[in-house]
mmCIF file of C-alpha atoms in Angstrom:
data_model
loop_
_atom_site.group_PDB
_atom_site.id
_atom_site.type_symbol
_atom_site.label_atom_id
_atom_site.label_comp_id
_atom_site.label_asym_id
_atom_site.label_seq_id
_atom_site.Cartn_x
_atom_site.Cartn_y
_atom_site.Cartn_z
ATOM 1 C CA UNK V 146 0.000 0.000 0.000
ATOM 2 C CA UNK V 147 1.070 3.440 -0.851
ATOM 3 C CA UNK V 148 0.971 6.518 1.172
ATOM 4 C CA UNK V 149 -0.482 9.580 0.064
ATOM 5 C CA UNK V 150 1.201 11.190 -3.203
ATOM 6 C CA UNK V 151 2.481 15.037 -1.745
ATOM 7 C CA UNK V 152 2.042 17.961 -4.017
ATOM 8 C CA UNK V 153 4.189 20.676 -3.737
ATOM 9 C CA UNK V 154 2.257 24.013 -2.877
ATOM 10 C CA UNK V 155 2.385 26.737 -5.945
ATOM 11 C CA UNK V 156 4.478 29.591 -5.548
ATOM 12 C CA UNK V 157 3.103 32.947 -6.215
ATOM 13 C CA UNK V 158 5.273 34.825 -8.901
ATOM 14 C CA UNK V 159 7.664 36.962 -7.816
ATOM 15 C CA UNK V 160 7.400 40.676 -8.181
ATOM 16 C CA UNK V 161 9.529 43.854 -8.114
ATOM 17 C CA UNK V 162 9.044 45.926 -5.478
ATOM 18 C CA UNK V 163 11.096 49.404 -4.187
ATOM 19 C CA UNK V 164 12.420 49.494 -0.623
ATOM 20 C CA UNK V 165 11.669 51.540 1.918
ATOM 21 C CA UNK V 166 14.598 54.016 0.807
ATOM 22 C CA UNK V 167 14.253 54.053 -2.609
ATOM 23 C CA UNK V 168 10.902 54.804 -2.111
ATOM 24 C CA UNK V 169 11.327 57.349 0.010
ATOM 25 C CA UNK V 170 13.639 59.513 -2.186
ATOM 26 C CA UNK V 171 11.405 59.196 -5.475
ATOM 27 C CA UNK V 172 7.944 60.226 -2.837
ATOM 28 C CA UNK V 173 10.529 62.976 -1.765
ATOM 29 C CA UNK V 174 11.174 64.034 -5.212
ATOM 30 C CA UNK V 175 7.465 63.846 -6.465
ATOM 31 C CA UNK V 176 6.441 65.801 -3.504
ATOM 32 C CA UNK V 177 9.126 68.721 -4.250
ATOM 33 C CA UNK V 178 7.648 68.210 -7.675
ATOM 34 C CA UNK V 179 3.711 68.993 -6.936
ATOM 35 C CA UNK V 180 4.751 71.738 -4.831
ATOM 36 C CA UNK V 181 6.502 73.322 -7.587
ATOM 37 C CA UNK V 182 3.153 72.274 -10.083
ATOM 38 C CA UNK V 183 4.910 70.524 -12.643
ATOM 39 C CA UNK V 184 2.720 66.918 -11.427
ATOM 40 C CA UNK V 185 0.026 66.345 -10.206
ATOM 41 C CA UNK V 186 -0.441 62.290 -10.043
ATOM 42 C CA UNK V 187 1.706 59.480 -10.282
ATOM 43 C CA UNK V 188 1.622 55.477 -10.431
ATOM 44 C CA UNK V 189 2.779 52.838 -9.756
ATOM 45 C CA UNK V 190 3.133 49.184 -11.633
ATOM 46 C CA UNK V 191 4.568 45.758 -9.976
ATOM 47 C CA UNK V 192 5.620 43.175 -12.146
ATOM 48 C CA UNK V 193 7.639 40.109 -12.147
ATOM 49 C CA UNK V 194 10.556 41.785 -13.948
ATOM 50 C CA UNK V 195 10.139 45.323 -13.157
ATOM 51 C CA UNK V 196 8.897 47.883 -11.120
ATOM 52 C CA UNK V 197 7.971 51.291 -12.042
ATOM 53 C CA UNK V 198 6.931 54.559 -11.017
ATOM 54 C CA UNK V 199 5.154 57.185 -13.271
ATOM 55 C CA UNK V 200 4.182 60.980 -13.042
ATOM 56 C CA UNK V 201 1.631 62.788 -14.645
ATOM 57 C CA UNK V 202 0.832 66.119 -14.920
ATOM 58 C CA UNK V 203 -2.570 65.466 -15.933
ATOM 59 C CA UNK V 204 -4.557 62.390 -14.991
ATOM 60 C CA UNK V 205 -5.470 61.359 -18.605
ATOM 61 C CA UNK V 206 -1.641 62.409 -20.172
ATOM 62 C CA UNK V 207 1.124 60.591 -20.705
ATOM 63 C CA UNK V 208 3.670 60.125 -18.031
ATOM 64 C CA UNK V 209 5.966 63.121 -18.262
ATOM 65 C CA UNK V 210 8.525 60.796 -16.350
ATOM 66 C CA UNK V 211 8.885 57.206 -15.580
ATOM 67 C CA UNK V 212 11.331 55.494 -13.416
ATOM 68 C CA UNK V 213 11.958 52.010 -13.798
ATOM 69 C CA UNK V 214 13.928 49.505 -11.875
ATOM 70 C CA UNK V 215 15.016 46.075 -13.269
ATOM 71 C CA UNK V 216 16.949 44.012 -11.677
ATOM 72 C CA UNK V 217 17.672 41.832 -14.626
ATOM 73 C CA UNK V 218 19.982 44.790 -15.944
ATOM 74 C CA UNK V 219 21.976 45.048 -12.611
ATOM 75 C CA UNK V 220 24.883 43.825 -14.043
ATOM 76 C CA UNK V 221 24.933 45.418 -17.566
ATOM 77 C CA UNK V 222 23.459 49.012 -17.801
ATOM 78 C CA UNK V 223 22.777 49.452 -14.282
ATOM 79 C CA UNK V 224 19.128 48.506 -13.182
ATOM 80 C CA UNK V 225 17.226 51.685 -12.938
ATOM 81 C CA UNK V 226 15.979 53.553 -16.046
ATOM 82 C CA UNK V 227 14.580 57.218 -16.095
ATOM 83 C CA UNK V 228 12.056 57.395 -19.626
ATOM 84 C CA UNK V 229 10.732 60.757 -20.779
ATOM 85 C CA UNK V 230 7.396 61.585 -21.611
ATOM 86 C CA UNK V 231 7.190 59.999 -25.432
ATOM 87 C CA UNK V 232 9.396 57.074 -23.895
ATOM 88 C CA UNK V 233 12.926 57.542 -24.720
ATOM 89 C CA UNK V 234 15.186 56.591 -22.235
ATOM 90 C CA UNK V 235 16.915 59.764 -20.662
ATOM 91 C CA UNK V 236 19.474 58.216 -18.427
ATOM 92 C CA UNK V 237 20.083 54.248 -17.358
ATOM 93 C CA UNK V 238 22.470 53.909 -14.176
ATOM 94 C CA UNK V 239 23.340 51.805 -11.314
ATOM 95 C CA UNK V 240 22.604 54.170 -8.479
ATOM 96 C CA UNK V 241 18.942 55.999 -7.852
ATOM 97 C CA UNK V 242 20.614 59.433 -7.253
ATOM 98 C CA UNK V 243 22.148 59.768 -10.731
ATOM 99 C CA UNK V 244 18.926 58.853 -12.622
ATOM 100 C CA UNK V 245 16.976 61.151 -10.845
ATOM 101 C CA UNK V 246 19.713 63.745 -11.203
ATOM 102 C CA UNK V 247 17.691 65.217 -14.571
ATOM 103 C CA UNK V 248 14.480 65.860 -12.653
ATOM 104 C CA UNK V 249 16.339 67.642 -10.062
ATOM 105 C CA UNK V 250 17.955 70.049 -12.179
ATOM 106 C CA UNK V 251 14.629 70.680 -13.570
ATOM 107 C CA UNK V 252 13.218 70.975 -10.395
ATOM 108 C CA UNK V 253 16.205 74.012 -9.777
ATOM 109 C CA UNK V 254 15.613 75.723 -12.848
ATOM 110 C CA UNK V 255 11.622 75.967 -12.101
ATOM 111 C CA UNK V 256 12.382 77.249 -8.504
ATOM 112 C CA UNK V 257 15.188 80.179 -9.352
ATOM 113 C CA UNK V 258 12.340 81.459 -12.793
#
């Protein structure tokens, strides 16, 4: 007689998520950036290979940017991604700071007009 066959339990897929710091600087940054009122909205998509983060200036637009980060890419490019608002790719890099660096400069030259 034969025991009872075991099946193994299925695994949810894995998704990309942003820790607590990364977070923290991009909600910094979009904060400093509604202030100014260049957005107004943002979201944000999970996947299995990516995670991103968009902001909108209008609900219904485009994204006017879009930060991705992709793990995959860590050891090529560098795994985050800034895209601009018809989806080029502005700057690709291994550390947070440096992609956001383009936003921030914009974010200076709105502040000193």
């Amino acid at each position: 007689m034969t025991g009872p066959t075991v099946v193994p339990f299925p695994r949810p897929a894995q998704q990309v998520g942003f820790d607590r710091l990364e977070l923290t600087r991009i909600l910094d940054l979009y904060g400093r950036m509604v202030a100014a009122g260049l957005w107004r909205d943002y979201a944000m998509n999970f996947d299995k290979d990516a995670a991103s983060f968009s902001a909108f200036q209008r609900t219904a637009e485009r994204p006017q940017a879009r930060i991705e980060k992709c793990p995959a890419l860590r050891g090529r490019q560098g795994m985050w991604t800034l895209f601009g608002e018809s989806g080029q790719v502005l700057k690709r890099g291994h550390e947070l700071a440096g992609v956001l660096s383009p936003i921030e400069r914009r974010l200076v030259k709105a502040v000193e007009s």
